[in-house]
Amino acid sequence: GELAGFLGIIPLAIIGWLVLRSFSEGVGLMAGKKKNKALLIWIALLISIGFIFSLGPRMNWNGKYLVTPLPYWLVMKLFPPIAIMRAVSRWYFMVVFAVTILFAMGLDKVKNKKYAIIIISLLFLLEFYPAPVTVTAKDWASPSYLYLQKICKTNNGAVLEFPFEYRDPAKDIGKYLSIKTNALMSSTLYSCPMLGGFSSFEPPLFKEWQKDFDTNGITDSNIKILKKNKFKYIRMNLNTLSKEEQNNPESLIHTQQLKELMRDSTSILYKIN
């Protein structure tokens, strides 16, 4: 998983100012208007490329992917390893970075530097002053994750997110991505290593495990594999099961080597004996 966050106006403004200085005072073949024009073209490219690629490989409308491919789709076809950079926050950083350089250019145009200092000071205060709107509620953090957070502090061990894939036959790509994203975000709450089914690169051994576990459920032979690789916990994500399996999740357990630690409306947490 990964946490996406905005670095802040002040640090990026400093970076922007340094870039601006390198263009205006650095050694180069271009000078004057040509140099400023080159800088503006570079900023425009950063903003346009960053925005287009932040949209992902296909156009999204109301949480559902349309068939319309975007430039990112072609790049992924030509160069598959770039799928690792699917996180839109990584591309959108280019937009933020370019805008901060424009911000630095604007400050540089202020003739009276006292005004520039006042502007920066006000932005600094606004940036660190507590916002009137609180966004502390973590709806994606289910009780099982919070429970796992506690036990990982005292008895750390690898966690298997089961099942690997969304098992509902009526597969909704929006719901599928939401479930996977929630699992990744929640995994940042605890320190236990996690094995799940959301990755742009899947090694052959991973694919073997996925097929075995998703086809046969949790069996004694699978428990043997987990013990060999020092797994301690299994978290069954109920949202990924079919409607029939949600009514009877125990139908996927075919071993006596699991101890149920807790369950809530979204998951069941087991400890491997």
CSV table of N, CA, C and O in Angstrom, one decimal, residues 179-239:
chain,number,residue,atom,x,y,z
A,179,ILE,N,-12.7,-2.3,-3.2
A,179,ILE,CA,-12.3,-3.3,-2.2
A,179,ILE,C,-10.8,-3.4,-2.1
A,179,ILE,O,-10.2,-3.5,-1.0
A,180,LYS,N,-10.1,-3.5,-3.2
A,180,LYS,CA,-8.7,-3.6,-3.2
A,180,LYS,C,-8.0,-2.4,-2.6
A,180,LYS,O,-7.0,-2.5,-1.9
A,181,THR,N,-8.5,-1.3,-3.0
A,181,THR,CA,-7.9,0.0,-2.5
A,181,THR,C,-8.1,0.1,-0.9
A,181,THR,O,-7.2,0.5,-0.2
A,182,ASN,N,-9.3,-0.3,-0.5
A,182,ASN,CA,-9.6,-0.3,1.0
A,182,ASN,C,-8.6,-1.2,1.7
A,182,ASN,O,-8.1,-0.9,2.8
A,183,ALA,N,-8.4,-2.4,1.1
A,183,ALA,CA,-7.5,-3.4,1.7
A,183,ALA,C,-6.1,-2.8,1.8
A,183,ALA,O,-5.4,-2.9,2.9
A,184,LEU,N,-5.6,-2.1,0.8
A,184,LEU,CA,-4.3,-1.5,0.8
A,184,LEU,C,-4.2,-0.4,1.8
A,184,LEU,O,-3.2,-0.3,2.5
A,185,MET,N,-5.2,0.5,1.8
A,185,MET,CA,-5.2,1.6,2.7
A,185,MET,C,-5.2,1.1,4.2
A,185,MET,O,-4.5,1.6,5.0
A,186,SER,N,-6.0,0.1,4.4
A,186,SER,CA,-6.1,-0.4,5.8
A,186,SER,C,-4.8,-1.1,6.2
A,186,SER,O,-4.5,-1.0,7.4
A,187,SER,N,-4.1,-1.7,5.3
A,187,SER,CA,-2.9,-2.4,5.6
A,187,SER,C,-1.8,-1.4,6.1
A,187,SER,O,-0.8,-1.8,6.8
A,188,THR,N,-2.0,-0.1,5.8
A,188,THR,CA,-1.0,0.9,6.3
A,188,THR,C,-1.2,1.1,7.8
A,188,THR,O,-0.3,1.8,8.4
A,189,LEU,N,-2.3,0.6,8.4
A,189,LEU,CA,-2.5,0.8,9.8
A,189,LEU,C,-1.7,-0.1,10.7
A,189,LEU,O,-1.4,0.3,11.8
A,190,TYR,N,-1.3,-1.2,10.2
A,190,TYR,CA,-0.6,-2.2,11.0
A,190,TYR,C,0.8,-2.5,10.4
A,190,TYR,O,1.1,-2.2,9.3
A,191,SER,N,1.6,-3.1,11.3
A,191,SER,CA,3.0,-3.4,10.9
A,191,SER,C,3.3,-4.8,10.3
A,191,SER,O,4.4,-5.1,9.9
A,192,CYS,N,2.2,-5.6,10.4
A,192,CYS,CA,2.4,-7.0,9.8
A,192,CYS,C,2.5,-7.0,8.3
A,192,CYS,O,1.8,-6.3,7.6
A,193,PRO,N,3.5,-7.7,7.8
A,193,PRO,CA,3.6,-7.8,6.3
A,193,PRO,C,2.3,-8.4,5.7
A,193,PRO,O,1.7,-9.3,6.4
A,194,MET,N,1.9,-8.0,4.5
A,194,MET,CA,0.6,-8.5,4.0
A,194,MET,C,0.9,-9.1,2.6
A,194,MET,O,1.6,-8.6,1.8
A,195,LEU,N,0.2,-10.2,2.3
A,195,LEU,CA,0.2,-10.8,1.0
A,195,LEU,C,-1.3,-10.7,0.5
A,195,LEU,O,-2.2,-11.3,1.1
A,196,GLY,N,-1.5,-10.0,-0.6
A,196,GLY,CA,-2.8,-9.9,-1.1
A,196,GLY,C,-2.8,-10.1,-2.6
A,196,GLY,O,-1.7,-10.4,-3.2
A,197,GLY,N,-3.9,-9.8,-3.3
A,197,GLY,CA,-4.0,-10.0,-4.7
A,197,GLY,C,-4.1,-8.8,-5.6
A,197,GLY,O,-4.8,-8.7,-6.5
A,198,PHE,N,-3.4,-7.7,-5.2
A,198,PHE,CA,-3.4,-6.5,-5.9
A,198,PHE,C,-2.0,-6.0,-6.2
A,198,PHE,O,-1.3,-5.4,-5.4
A,199,SER,N,-1.6,-6.4,-7.4
A,199,SER,CA,-0.2,-6.0,-7.8
A,199,SER,C,-0.1,-6.0,-9.3
A,199,SER,O,-0.8,-6.7,-10.0
A,200,SER,N,0.7,-5.1,-9.8
A,200,SER,CA,0.9,-5.0,-11.3
A,200,SER,C,1.8,-6.1,-11.8
A,200,SER,O,1.8,-6.4,-13.0
A,201,PHE,N,2.7,-6.6,-10.9
A,201,PHE,CA,3.6,-7.7,-11.3
A,201,PHE,C,3.3,-8.9,-10.4
A,201,PHE,O,3.4,-8.8,-9.1
A,202,GLU,N,3.0,-10.0,-10.9
A,202,GLU,CA,2.7,-11.2,-10.1
A,202,GLU,C,3.6,-12.4,-10.5
A,202,GLU,O,3.6,-12.9,-11.6
A,203,PRO,N,4.6,-12.7,-9.6
A,203,PRO,CA,5.5,-13.8,-9.9
A,203,PRO,C,4.8,-15.1,-10.1
A,203,PRO,O,3.7,-15.3,-9.6
A,204,PRO,N,5.5,-16.0,-10.7
A,204,PRO,CA,4.9,-17.4,-11.0
A,204,PRO,C,4.4,-18.1,-9.7
A,204,PRO,O,3.3,-18.7,-9.7
A,205,LEU,N,5.2,-18.0,-8.7
A,205,LEU,CA,4.8,-18.7,-7.4
A,205,LEU,C,3.6,-18.1,-6.8
A,205,LEU,O,2.7,-18.8,-6.3
A,206,PHE,N,3.5,-16.8,-6.9
A,206,PHE,CA,2.3,-16.1,-6.5
A,206,PHE,C,1.0,-16.6,-7.2
A,206,PHE,O,0.0,-16.8,-6.6
A,207,LYS,N,1.1,-16.7,-8.5
A,207,LYS,CA,0.0,-17.2,-9.3
A,207,LYS,C,-0.4,-18.6,-9.0
A,207,LYS,O,-1.6,-18.9,-9.0
A,208,GLU,N,0.6,-19.4,-8.6
A,208,GLU,CA,0.3,-20.8,-8.2
A,208,GLU,C,-0.5,-20.8,-6.9
A,208,GLU,O,-1.5,-21.5,-6.7
A,209,TRP,N,0.0,-20.0,-6.0
A,209,TRP,CA,-0.7,-19.9,-4.7
A,209,TRP,C,-2.2,-19.4,-4.9
A,209,TRP,O,-3.1,-19.9,-4.3
A,210,GLN,N,-2.3,-18.3,-5.7
A,210,GLN,CA,-3.6,-17.7,-5.9
A,210,GLN,C,-4.6,-18.8,-6.5
A,210,GLN,O,-5.7,-18.9,-6.0
A,211,LYS,N,-4.2,-19.5,-7.5
A,211,LYS,CA,-5.0,-20.5,-8.1
A,211,LYS,C,-5.4,-21.6,-7.1
A,211,LYS,O,-6.6,-22.0,-7.0
A,212,ASP,N,-4.4,-22.1,-6.3
A,212,ASP,CA,-4.7,-23.1,-5.3
A,212,ASP,C,-5.6,-22.6,-4.2
A,212,ASP,O,-6.6,-23.3,-3.9
A,213,PHE,N,-5.3,-21.5,-3.6
A,213,PHE,CA,-6.1,-21.0,-2.5
A,213,PHE,C,-7.6,-20.6,-3.0
A,213,PHE,O,-8.5,-20.9,-2.3
A,214,ASP,N,-7.7,-19.9,-4.1
A,214,ASP,CA,-9.0,-19.5,-4.6
A,214,ASP,C,-9.8,-20.7,-5.1
A,214,ASP,O,-11.1,-20.6,-5.1
A,215,THR,N,-9.2,-21.8,-5.5
A,215,THR,CA,-9.9,-22.9,-6.0
A,215,THR,C,-10.3,-23.8,-4.9
A,215,THR,O,-11.5,-24.3,-4.8
A,216,ASN,N,-9.4,-24.1,-4.0
A,216,ASN,CA,-9.6,-25.1,-2.9
A,216,ASN,C,-9.9,-24.6,-1.6
A,216,ASN,O,-10.3,-25.3,-0.7
A,217,GLY,N,-9.8,-23.3,-1.4
A,217,GLY,CA,-10.0,-22.7,-0.1
A,217,GLY,C,-8.8,-22.9,0.8
A,217,GLY,O,-7.7,-23.2,0.4
A,218,ILE,N,-9.0,-22.8,2.1
A,218,ILE,CA,-8.0,-23.0,3.1
A,218,ILE,C,-7.9,-24.4,3.5
A,218,ILE,O,-8.8,-24.9,4.3
A,219,THR,N,-7.0,-25.2,3.0
A,219,THR,CA,-6.8,-26.6,3.3
A,219,THR,C,-5.6,-26.8,4.2
A,219,THR,O,-4.8,-25.9,4.4
A,220,ASP,N,-5.4,-28.1,4.6
A,220,ASP,CA,-4.3,-28.4,5.4
A,220,ASP,C,-3.0,-28.3,4.6
A,220,ASP,O,-1.9,-27.8,5.2
A,221,SER,N,-3.0,-28.6,3.4
A,221,SER,CA,-1.8,-28.4,2.5
A,221,SER,C,-1.5,-27.0,2.4
A,221,SER,O,-0.3,-26.6,2.3
A,222,ASN,N,-2.5,-26.1,2.3
A,222,ASN,CA,-2.2,-24.7,2.2
A,222,ASN,C,-1.7,-24.1,3.5
A,222,ASN,O,-0.9,-23.2,3.5
A,223,ILE,N,-2.2,-24.6,4.6
A,223,ILE,CA,-1.7,-24.2,5.9
A,223,ILE,C,-0.2,-24.5,6.0
A,223,ILE,O,0.6,-23.8,6.6
A,224,LYS,N,0.1,-25.7,5.5
A,224,LYS,CA,1.5,-26.1,5.5
A,224,LYS,C,2.4,-25.1,4.7
A,224,LYS,O,3.5,-24.8,5.1
A,225,ILE,N,1.9,-24.7,3.6
A,225,ILE,CA,2.6,-23.7,2.8
A,225,ILE,C,2.8,-22.4,3.6
A,225,ILE,O,3.9,-21.8,3.6
A,226,LEU,N,1.7,-21.9,4.2
A,226,LEU,CA,1.8,-20.7,5.0
A,226,LEU,C,2.7,-20.8,6.2
A,226,LEU,O,3.5,-19.9,6.5
A,227,LYS,N,2.7,-21.9,6.9
A,227,LYS,CA,3.6,-22.1,8.0
A,227,LYS,C,5.1,-22.1,7.6
A,227,LYS,O,5.9,-21.5,8.2
A,228,LYS,N,5.3,-22.8,6.4
A,228,LYS,CA,6.7,-22.8,5.9
A,228,LYS,C,7.2,-21.4,5.6
A,228,LYS,O,8.4,-21.1,5.7
A,229,ASN,N,6.3,-20.5,5.2
A,229,ASN,CA,6.7,-19.1,4.9
A,229,ASN,C,6.4,-18.2,6.0
A,229,ASN,O,6.4,-17.0,5.8
A,230,LYS,N,6.2,-18.7,7.2
A,230,LYS,CA,6.1,-18.0,8.5
A,230,LYS,C,4.9,-17.0,8.5
A,230,LYS,O,5.0,-15.9,9.0
A,231,PHE,N,3.8,-17.4,8.0
A,231,PHE,CA,2.6,-16.7,8.1
A,231,PHE,C,1.9,-17.0,9.4
A,231,PHE,O,2.0,-18.1,9.9
A,232,LYS,N,1.3,-16.0,10.1
A,232,LYS,CA,0.7,-16.1,11.4
A,232,LYS,C,-0.8,-15.9,11.3
A,232,LYS,O,-1.5,-16.5,12.1
A,233,TYR,N,-1.3,-15.1,10.3
A,233,TYR,CA,-2.7,-14.7,10.3
A,233,TYR,C,-3.3,-14.9,8.9
A,233,TYR,O,-2.6,-14.8,7.9
A,234,ILE,N,-4.6,-15.1,8.9
A,234,ILE,CA,-5.4,-15.0,7.7
A,234,ILE,C,-6.6,-14.1,7.9
A,234,ILE,O,-7.3,-14.3,8.9
A,235,ARG,N,-6.7,-13.1,7.0
A,235,ARG,CA,-7.9,-12.3,7.1
A,235,ARG,C,-8.8,-12.6,5.9
A,235,ARG,O,-8.4,-12.3,4.8
A,236,MET,N,-10.0,-13.1,6.2
A,236,MET,CA,-10.9,-13.4,5.1
A,236,MET,C,-11.8,-12.1,4.9
A,236,MET,O,-12.5,-11.7,5.8
A,237,ASN,N,-11.7,-11.6,3.7
A,237,ASN,CA,-12.4,-10.4,3.3
A,237,ASN,C,-13.8,-10.8,2.8
A,237,ASN,O,-13.9,-11.3,1.7
A,238,LEU,N,-14.8,-10.6,3.6
A,238,LEU,CA,-16.2,-11.0,3.3
A,238,LEU,C,-16.7,-10.3,2.1
A,238,LEU,O,-17.6,-10.8,1.3
A,239,ASN,N,-16.3,-9.1,1.8
A,239,ASN,CA,-16.8,-8.3,0.7
A,239,ASN,C,-16.4,-8.8,-0.6
A,239,ASN,O,-17.0,-8.5,-1.7
